[in-house]
CSV table of N, CA and C and ligand atoms in Angstrom, one decimal:
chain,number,residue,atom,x,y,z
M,580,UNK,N,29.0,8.8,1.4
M,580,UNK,CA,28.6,7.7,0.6
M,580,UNK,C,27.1,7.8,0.3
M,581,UNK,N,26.9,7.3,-1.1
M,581,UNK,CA,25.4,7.4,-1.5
M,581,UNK,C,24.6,6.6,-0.8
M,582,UNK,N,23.0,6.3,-1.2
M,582,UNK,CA,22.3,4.9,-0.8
M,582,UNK,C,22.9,3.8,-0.5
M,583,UNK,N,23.9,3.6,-1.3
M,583,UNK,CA,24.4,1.8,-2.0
M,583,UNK,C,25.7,2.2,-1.8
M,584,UNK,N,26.6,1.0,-1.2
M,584,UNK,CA,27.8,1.7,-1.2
M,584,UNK,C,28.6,0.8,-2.5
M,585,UNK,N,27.8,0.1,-2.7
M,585,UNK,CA,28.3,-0.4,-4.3
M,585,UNK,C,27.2,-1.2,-5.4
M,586,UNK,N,27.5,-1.4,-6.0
M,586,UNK,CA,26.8,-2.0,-7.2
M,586,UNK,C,25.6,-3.2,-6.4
M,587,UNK,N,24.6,-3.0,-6.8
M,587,UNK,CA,23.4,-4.0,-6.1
M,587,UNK,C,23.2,-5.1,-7.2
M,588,UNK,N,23.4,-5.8,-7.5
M,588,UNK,CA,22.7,-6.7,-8.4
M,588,UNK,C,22.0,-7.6,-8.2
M,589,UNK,N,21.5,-8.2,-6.9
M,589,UNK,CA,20.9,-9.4,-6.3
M,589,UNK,C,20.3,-8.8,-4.8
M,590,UNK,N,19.4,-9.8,-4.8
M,590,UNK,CA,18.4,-9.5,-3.7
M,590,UNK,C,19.4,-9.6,-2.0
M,591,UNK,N,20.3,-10.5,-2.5
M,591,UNK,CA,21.5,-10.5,-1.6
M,591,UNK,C,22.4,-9.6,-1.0
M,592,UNK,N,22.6,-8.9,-2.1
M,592,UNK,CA,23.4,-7.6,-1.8
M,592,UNK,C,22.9,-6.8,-1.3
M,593,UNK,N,21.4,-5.9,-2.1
M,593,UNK,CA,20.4,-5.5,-1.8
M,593,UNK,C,20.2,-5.6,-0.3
M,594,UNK,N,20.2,-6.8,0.5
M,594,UNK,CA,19.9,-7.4,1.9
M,594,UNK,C,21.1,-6.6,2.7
M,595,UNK,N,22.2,-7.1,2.2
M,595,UNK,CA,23.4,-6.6,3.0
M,595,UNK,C,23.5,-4.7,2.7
M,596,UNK,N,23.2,-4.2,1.6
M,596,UNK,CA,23.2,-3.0,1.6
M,596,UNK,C,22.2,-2.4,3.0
M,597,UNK,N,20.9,-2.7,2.9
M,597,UNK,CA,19.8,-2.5,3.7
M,597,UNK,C,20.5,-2.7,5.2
M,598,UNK,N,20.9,-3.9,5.4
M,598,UNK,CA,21.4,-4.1,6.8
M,598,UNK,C,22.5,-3.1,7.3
M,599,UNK,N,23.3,-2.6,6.1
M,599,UNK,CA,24.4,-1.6,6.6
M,599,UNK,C,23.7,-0.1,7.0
M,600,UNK,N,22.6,0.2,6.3
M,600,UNK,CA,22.1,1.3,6.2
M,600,UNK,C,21.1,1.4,8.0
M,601,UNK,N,20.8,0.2,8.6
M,601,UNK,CA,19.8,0.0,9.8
M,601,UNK,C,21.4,-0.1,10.9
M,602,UNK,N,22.2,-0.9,10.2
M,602,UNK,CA,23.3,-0.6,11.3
M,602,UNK,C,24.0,0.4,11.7
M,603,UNK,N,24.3,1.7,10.4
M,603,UNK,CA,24.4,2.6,10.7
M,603,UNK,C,23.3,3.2,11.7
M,604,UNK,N,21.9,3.5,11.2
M,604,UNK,CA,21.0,4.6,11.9
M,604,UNK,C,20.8,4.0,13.6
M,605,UNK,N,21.3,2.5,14.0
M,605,UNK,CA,20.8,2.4,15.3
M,605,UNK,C,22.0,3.3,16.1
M,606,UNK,N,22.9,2.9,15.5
M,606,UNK,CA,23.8,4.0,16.1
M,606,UNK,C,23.2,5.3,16.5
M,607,UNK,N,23.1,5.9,15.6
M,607,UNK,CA,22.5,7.4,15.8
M,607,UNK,C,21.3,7.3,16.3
M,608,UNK,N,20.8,6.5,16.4
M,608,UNK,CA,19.1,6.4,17.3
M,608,UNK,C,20.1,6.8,18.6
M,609,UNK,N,20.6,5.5,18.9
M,609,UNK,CA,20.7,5.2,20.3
M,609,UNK,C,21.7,6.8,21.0
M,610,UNK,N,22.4,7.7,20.0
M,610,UNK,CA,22.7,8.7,20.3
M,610,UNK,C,21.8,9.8,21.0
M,611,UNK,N,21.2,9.8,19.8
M,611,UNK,CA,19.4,10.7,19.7
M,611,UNK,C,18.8,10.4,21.2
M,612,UNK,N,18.6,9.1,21.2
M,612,UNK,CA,18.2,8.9,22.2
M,612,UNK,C,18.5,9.4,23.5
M,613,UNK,N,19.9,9.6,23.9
M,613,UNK,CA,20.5,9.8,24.7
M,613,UNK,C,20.2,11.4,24.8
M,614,UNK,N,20.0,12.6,24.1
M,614,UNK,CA,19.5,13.8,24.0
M,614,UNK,C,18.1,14.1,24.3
M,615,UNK,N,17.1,12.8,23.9
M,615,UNK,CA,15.5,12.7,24.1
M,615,UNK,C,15.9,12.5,25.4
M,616,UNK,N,16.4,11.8,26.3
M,616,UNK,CA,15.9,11.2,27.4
M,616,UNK,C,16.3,12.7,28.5
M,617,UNK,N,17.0,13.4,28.3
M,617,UNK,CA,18.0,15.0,28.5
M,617,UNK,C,16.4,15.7,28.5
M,618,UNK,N,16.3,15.8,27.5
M,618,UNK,CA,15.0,16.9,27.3
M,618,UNK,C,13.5,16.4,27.8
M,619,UNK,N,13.1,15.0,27.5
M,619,UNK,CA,11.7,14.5,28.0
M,619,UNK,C,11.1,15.0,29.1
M,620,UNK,N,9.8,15.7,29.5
M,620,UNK,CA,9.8,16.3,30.6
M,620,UNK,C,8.7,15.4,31.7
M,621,UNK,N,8.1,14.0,30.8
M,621,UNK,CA,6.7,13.4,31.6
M,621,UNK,C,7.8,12.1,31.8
M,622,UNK,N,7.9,11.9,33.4
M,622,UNK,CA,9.0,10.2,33.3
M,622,UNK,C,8.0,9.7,32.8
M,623,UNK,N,7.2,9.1,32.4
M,623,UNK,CA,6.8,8.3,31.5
M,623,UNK,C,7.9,8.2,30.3
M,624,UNK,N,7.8,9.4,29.9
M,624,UNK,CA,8.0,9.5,28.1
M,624,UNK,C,9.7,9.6,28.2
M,625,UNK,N,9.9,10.2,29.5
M,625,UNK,CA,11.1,9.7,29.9
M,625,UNK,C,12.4,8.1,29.7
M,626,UNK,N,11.0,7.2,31.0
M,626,UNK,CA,11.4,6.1,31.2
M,626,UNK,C,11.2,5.1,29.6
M,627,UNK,N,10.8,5.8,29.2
M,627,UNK,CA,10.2,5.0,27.7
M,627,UNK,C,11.4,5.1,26.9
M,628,UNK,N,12.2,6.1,27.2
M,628,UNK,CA,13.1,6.1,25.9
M,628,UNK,C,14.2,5.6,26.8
M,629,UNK,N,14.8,6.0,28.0
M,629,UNK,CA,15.5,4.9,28.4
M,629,UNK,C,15.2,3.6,28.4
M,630,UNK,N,14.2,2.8,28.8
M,630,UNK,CA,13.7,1.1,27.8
M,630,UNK,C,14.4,1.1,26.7
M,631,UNK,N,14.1,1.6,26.0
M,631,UNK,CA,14.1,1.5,24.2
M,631,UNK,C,15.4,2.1,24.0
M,632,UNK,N,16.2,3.0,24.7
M,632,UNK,CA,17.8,3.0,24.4
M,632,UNK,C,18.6,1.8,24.8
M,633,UNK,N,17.9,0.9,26.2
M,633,UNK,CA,18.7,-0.7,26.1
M,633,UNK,C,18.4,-1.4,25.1
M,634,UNK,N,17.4,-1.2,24.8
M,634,UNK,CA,16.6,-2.1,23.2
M,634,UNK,C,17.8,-1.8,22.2
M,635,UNK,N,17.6,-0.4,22.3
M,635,UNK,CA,18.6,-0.1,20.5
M,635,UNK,C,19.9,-0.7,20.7
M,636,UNK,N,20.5,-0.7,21.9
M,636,UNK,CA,22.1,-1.0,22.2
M,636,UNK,C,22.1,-2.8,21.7
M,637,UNK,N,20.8,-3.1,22.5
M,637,UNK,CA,20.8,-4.8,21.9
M,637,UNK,C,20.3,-5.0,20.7
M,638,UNK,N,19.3,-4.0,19.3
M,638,UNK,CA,19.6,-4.6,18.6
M,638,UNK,C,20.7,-4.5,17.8
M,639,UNK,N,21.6,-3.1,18.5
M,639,UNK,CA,22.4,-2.9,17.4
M,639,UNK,C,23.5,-4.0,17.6
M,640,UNK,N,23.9,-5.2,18.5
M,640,UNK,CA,24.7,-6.5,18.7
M,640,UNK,C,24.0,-7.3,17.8
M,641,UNK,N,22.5,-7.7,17.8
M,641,UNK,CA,21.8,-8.3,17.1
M,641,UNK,C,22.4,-8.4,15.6
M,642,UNK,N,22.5,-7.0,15.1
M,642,UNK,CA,22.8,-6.5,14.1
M,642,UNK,C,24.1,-7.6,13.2
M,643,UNK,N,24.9,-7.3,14.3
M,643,UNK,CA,26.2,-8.1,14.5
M,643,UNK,C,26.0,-9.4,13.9
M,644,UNK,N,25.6,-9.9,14.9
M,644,UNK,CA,24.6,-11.8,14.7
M,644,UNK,C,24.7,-11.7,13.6
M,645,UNK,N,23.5,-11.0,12.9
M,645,UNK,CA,22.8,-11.0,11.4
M,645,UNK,C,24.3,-11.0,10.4
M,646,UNK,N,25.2,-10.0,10.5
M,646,UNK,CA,25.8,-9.8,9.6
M,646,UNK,C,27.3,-11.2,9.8
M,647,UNK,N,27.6,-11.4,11.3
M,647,UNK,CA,28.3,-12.4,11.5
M,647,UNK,C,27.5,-14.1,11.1
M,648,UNK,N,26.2,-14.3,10.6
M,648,UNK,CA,25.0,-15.3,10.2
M,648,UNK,C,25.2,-15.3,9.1
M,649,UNK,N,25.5,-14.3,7.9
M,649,UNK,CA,25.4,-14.4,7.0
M,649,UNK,C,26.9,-14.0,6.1
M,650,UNK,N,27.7,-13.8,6.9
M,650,UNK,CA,29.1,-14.1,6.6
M,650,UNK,C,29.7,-12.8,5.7
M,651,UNK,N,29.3,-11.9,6.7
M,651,UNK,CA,29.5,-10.4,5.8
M,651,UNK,C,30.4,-9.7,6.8
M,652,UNK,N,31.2,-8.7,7.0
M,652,UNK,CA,31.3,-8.0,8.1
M,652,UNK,C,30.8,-7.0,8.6
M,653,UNK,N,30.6,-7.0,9.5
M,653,UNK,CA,29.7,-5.7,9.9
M,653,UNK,C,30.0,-4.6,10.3
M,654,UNK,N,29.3,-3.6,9.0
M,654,UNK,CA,30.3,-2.2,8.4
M,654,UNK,C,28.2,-1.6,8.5
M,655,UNK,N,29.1,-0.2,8.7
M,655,UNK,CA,28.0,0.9,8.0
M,655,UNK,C,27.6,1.7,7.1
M,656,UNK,N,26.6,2.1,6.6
M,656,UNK,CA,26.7,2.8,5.5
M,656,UNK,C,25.5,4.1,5.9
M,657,UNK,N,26.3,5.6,5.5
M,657,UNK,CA,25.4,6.5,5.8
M,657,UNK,C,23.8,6.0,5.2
M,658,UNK,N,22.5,6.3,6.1
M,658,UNK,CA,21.2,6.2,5.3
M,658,UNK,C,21.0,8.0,5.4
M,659,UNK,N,20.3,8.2,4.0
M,659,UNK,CA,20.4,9.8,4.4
M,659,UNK,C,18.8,9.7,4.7
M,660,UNK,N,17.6,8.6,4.4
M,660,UNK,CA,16.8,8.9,5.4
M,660,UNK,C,16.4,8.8,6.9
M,661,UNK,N,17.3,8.4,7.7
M,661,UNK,CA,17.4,8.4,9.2
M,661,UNK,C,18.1,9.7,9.1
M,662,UNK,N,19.1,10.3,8.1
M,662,UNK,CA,19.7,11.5,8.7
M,662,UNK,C,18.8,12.6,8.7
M,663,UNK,N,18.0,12.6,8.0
M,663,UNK,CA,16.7,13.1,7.5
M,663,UNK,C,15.9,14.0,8.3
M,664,UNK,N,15.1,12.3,9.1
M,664,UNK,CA,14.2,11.8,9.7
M,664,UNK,C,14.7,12.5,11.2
M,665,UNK,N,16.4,12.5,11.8
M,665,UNK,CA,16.8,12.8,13.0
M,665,UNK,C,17.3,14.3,13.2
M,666,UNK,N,17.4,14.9,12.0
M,666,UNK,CA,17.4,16.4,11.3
M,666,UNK,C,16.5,16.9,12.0
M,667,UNK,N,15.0,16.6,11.5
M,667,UNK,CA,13.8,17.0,11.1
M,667,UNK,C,13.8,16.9,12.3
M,668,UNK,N,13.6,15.9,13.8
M,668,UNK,CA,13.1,16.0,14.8
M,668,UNK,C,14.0,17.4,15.9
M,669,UNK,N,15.5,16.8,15.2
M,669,UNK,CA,15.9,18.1,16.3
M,669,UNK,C,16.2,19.8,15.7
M,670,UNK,N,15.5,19.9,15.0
M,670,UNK,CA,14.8,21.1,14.3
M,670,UNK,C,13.8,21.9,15.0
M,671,UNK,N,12.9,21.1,15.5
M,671,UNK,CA,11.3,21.0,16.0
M,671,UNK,C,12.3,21.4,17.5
M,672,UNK,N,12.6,20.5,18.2
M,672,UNK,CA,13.3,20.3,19.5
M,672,UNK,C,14.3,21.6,19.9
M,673,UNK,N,15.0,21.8,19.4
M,673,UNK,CA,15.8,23.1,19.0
M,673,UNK,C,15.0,24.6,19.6
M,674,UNK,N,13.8,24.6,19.4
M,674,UNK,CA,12.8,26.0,19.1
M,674,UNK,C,11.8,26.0,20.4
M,675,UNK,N,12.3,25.0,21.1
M,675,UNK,CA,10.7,24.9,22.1
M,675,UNK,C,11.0,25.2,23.3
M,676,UNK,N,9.9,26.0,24.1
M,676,UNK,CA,10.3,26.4,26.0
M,676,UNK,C,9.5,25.4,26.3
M,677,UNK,N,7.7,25.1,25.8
M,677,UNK,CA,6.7,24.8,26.6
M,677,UNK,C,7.1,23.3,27.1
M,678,UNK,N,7.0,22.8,28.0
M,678,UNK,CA,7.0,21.9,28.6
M,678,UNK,C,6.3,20.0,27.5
M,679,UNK,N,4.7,20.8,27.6
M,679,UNK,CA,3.8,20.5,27.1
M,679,UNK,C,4.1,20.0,25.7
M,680,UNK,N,4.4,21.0,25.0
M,680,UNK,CA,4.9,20.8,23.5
M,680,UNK,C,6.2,20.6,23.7
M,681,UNK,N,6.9,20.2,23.8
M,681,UNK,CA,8.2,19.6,24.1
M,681,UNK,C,8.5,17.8,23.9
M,682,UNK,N,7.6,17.6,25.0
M,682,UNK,CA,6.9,16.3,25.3
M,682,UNK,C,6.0,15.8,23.3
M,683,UNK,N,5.2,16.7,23.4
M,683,UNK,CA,4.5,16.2,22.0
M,683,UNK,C,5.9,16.5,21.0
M,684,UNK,N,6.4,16.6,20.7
M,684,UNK,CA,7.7,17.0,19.6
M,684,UNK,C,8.7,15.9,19.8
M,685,UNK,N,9.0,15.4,21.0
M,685,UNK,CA,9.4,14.4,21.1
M,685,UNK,C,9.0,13.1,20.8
M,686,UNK,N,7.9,12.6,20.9
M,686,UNK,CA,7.1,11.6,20.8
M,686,UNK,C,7.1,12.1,19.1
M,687,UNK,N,6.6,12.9,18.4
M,687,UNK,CA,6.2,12.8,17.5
M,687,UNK,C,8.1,12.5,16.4
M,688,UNK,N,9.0,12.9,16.8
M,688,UNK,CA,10.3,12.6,16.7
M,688,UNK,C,10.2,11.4,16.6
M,689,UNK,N,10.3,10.6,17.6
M,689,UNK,CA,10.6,9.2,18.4
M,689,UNK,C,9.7,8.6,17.1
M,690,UNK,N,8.3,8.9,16.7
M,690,UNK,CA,7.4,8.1,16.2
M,690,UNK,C,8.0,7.7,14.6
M,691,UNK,N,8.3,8.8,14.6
M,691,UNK,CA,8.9,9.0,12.6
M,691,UNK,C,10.2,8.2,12.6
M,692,UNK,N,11.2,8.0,13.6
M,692,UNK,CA,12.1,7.4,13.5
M,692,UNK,C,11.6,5.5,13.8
M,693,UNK,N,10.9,5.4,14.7
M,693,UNK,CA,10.0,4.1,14.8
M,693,UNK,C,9.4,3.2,13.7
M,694,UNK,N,8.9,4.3,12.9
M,694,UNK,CA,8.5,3.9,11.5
M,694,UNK,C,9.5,3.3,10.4
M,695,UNK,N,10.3,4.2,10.5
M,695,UNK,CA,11.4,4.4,9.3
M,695,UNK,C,12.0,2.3,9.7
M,696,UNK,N,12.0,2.4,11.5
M,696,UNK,CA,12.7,1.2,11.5
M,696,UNK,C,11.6,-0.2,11.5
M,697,UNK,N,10.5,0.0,11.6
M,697,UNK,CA,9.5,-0.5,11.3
M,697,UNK,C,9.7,-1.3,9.5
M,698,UNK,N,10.0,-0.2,9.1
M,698,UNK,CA,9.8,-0.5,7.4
M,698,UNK,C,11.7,-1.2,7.1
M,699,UNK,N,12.7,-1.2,7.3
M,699,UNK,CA,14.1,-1.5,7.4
M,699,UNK,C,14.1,-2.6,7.9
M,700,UNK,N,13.4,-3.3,9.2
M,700,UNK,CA,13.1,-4.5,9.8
M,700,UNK,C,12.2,-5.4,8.8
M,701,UNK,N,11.1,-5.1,8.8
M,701,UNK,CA,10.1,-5.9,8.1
M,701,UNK,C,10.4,-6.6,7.0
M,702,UNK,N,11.0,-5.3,6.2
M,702,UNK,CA,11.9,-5.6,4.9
M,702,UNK,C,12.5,-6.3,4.7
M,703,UNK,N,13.8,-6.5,5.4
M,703,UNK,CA,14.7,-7.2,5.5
M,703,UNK,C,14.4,-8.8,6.3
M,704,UNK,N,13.3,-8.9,6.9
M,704,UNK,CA,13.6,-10.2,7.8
M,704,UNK,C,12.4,-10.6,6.7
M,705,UNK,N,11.8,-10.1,5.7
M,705,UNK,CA,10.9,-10.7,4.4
M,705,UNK,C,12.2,-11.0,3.4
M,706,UNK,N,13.0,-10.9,3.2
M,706,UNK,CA,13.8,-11.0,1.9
M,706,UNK,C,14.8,-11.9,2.5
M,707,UNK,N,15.0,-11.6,3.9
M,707,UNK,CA,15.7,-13.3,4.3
M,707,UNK,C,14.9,-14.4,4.0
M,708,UNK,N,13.5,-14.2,4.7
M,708,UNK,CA,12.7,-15.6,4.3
M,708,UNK,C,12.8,-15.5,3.0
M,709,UNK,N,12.6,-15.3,2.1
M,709,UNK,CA,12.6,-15.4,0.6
M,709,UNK,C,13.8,-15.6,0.2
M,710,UNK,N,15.2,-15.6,1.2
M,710,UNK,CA,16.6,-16.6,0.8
M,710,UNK,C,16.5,-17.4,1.3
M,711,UNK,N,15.6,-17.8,2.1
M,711,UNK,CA,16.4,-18.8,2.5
M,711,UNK,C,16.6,-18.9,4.1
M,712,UNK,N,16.7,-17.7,4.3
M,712,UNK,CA,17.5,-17.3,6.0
M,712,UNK,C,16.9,-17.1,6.6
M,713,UNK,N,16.1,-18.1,7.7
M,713,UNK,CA,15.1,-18.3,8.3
M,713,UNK,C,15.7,-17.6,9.8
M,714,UNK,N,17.4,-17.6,9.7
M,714,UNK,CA,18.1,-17.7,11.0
M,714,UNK,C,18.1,-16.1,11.1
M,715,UNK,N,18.4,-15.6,9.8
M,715,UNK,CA,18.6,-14.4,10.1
M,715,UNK,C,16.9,-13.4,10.3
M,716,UNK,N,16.2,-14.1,9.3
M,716,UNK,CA,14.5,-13.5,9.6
M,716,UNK,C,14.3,-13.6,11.3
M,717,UNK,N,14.5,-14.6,11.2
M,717,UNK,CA,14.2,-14.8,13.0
M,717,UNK,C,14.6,-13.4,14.2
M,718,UNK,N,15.8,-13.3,13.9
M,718,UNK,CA,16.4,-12.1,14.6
M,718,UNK,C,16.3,-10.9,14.4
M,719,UNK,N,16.1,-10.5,13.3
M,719,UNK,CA,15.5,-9.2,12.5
M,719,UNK,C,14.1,-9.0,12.9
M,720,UNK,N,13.2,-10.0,13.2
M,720,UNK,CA,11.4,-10.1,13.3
M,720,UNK,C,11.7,-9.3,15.0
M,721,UNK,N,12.8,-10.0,15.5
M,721,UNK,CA,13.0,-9.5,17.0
M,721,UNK,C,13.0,-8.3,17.2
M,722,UNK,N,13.6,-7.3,16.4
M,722,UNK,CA,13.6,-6.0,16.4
M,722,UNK,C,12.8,-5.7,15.9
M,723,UNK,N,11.8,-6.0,14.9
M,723,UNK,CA,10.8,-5.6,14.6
M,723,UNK,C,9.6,-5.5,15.4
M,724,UNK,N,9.6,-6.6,16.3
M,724,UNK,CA,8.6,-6.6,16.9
M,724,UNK,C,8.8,-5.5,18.3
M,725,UNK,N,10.0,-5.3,19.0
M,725,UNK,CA,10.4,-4.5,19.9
M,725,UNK,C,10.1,-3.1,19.0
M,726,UNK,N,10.3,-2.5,17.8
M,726,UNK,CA,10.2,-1.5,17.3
M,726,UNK,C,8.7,-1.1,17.2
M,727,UNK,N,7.9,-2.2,17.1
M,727,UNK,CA,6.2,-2.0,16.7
M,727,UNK,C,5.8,-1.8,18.3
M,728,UNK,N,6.5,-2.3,19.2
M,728,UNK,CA,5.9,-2.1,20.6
M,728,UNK,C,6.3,-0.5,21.0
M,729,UNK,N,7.1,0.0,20.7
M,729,UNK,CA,8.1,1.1,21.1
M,729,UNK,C,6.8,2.0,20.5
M,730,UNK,N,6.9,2.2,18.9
M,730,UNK,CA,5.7,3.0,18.8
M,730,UNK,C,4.3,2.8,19.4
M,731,UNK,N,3.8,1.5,19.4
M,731,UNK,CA,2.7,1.2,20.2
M,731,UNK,C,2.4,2.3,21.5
M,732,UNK,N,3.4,2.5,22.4
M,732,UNK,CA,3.7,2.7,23.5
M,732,UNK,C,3.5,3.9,23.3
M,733,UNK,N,4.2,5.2,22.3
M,733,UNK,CA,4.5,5.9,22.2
M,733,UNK,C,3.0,6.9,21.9
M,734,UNK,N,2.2,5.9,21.2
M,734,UNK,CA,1.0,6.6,20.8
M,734,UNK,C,0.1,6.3,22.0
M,735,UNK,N,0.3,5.2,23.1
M,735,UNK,CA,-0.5,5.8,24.5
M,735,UNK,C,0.0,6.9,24.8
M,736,UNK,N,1.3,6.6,25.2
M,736,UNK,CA,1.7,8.4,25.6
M,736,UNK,C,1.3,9.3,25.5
M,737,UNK,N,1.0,9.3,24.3
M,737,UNK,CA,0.9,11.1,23.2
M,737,UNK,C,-0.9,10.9,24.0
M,738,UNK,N,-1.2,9.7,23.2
M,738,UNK,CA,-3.0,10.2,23.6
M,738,UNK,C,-3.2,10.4,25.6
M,739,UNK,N,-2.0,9.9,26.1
M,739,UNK,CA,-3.0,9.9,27.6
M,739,UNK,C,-2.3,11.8,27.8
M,740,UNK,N,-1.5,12.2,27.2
M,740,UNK,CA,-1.1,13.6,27.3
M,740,UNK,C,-2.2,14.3,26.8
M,741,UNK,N,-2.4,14.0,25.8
M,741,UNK,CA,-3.6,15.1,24.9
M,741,UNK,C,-5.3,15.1,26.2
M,742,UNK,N,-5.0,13.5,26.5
M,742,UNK,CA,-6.6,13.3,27.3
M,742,UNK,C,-6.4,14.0,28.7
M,743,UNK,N,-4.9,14.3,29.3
M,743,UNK,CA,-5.0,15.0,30.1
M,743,UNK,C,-5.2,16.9,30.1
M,744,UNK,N,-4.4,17.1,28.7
M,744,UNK,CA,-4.7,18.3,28.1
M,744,UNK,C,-6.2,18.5,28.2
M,745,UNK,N,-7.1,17.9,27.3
M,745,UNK,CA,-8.4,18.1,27.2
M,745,UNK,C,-9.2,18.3,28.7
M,746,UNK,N,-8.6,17.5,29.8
M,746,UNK,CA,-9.2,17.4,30.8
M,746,UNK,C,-8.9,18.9,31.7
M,747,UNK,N,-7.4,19.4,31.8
M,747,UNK,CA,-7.5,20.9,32.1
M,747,UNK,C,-8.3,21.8,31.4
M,748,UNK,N,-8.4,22.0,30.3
M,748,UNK,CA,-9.2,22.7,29.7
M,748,UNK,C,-10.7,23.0,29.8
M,749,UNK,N,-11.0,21.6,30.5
M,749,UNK,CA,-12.4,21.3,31.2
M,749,UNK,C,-12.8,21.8,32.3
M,750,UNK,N,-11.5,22.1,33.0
M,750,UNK,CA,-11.8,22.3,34.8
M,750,UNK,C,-12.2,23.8,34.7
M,751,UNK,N,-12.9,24.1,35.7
M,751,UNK,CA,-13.7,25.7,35.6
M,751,UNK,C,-12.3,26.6,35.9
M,752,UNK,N,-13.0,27.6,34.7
M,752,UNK,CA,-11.7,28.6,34.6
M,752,UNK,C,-12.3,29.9,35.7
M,753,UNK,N,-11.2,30.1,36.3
M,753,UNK,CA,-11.6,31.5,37.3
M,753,UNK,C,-11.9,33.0,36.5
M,754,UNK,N,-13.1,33.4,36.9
M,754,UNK,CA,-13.4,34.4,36.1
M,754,UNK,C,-12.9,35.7,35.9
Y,1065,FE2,FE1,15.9,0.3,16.8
């Protein structure tokens, strides 16, 4: 199935198309996820994606809410930019021994899919307030805000990695 799985004519549809395309990809996050948490090698970056795989499992119920709120059923529709976006990371992931870069390819994975749901949240809990659906913005904002923390988190990670990198590099090297 394309973008749309049918004709968009209204900001309404549009809404419900959007929601099928985030209902699909949580699925496949919370898959993904389950492969990131496999390979992660700092429990930090570990314990981070286990958090945020209970996150995805509740918003993908959330999801539910929204589509059982607004009187739709809740179906999915391929997004081929999450399939993209989770291509691209396990491409990178696929090729790697180092420990070190492992860890960065991950995070940097995790970050681009964070985004993608950053912008599918935002979106959507703006075009409810602009119907009207304060009930459903409300719950949508919820995942958004859990999604803005996830990456939040994700970019300590990466920098206290890099700041520990920089810091071996510093210690006197044997001659
Ligand atoms: Fe999510």
């Amino acid at each position: 199935m394309g973008m749309f799985s049918s004709d968009v004519k209204s900001l309404d549809a549009l809404f419900v198309d959007v929601l099928k395309q985030i209902y699909y990809a949580e699925r496949e996050i919370g898959d993904q996820l389950e492969v990131m948490i496999g390979k992660a090698k700092s429990p930090e970056l570990k314990s981070g994606f286990e958090q945020h795989l209970t996150e995805t499992r509740n918003q993908y119920e959330r999801l539910e809410q929204v589509f059982r709120m607004h009187g739709t059923d809740a179906e999915e529709v391929t997004c081929p930019a999450i399939d993209g976006i989770l291509e691209a990371g396990n491409g990178m992931i696929g090729k790697i021994d180092d420990d070190q870069v492992m860890d960065a390819a991950l995070t940097h994975a995790a970050q681009m899919v964070e985004h993608y749901e950053i912008v599918q949240y935002g979106t959507l809990s703006a075009w409810a307030k602009e119907m009207g659906r304060d009930d459903c913005a409300s719950l949508l904002q919820k995942s958004l805000e859990e999604e803005k923390a996830t990456d939040a988190k994700l970019t300590r990670i990466a920098e206290s990695r890099l700041n520990a990198m920089a810091e071996g590099q510093r210690s006197p090297q044997p001659a």
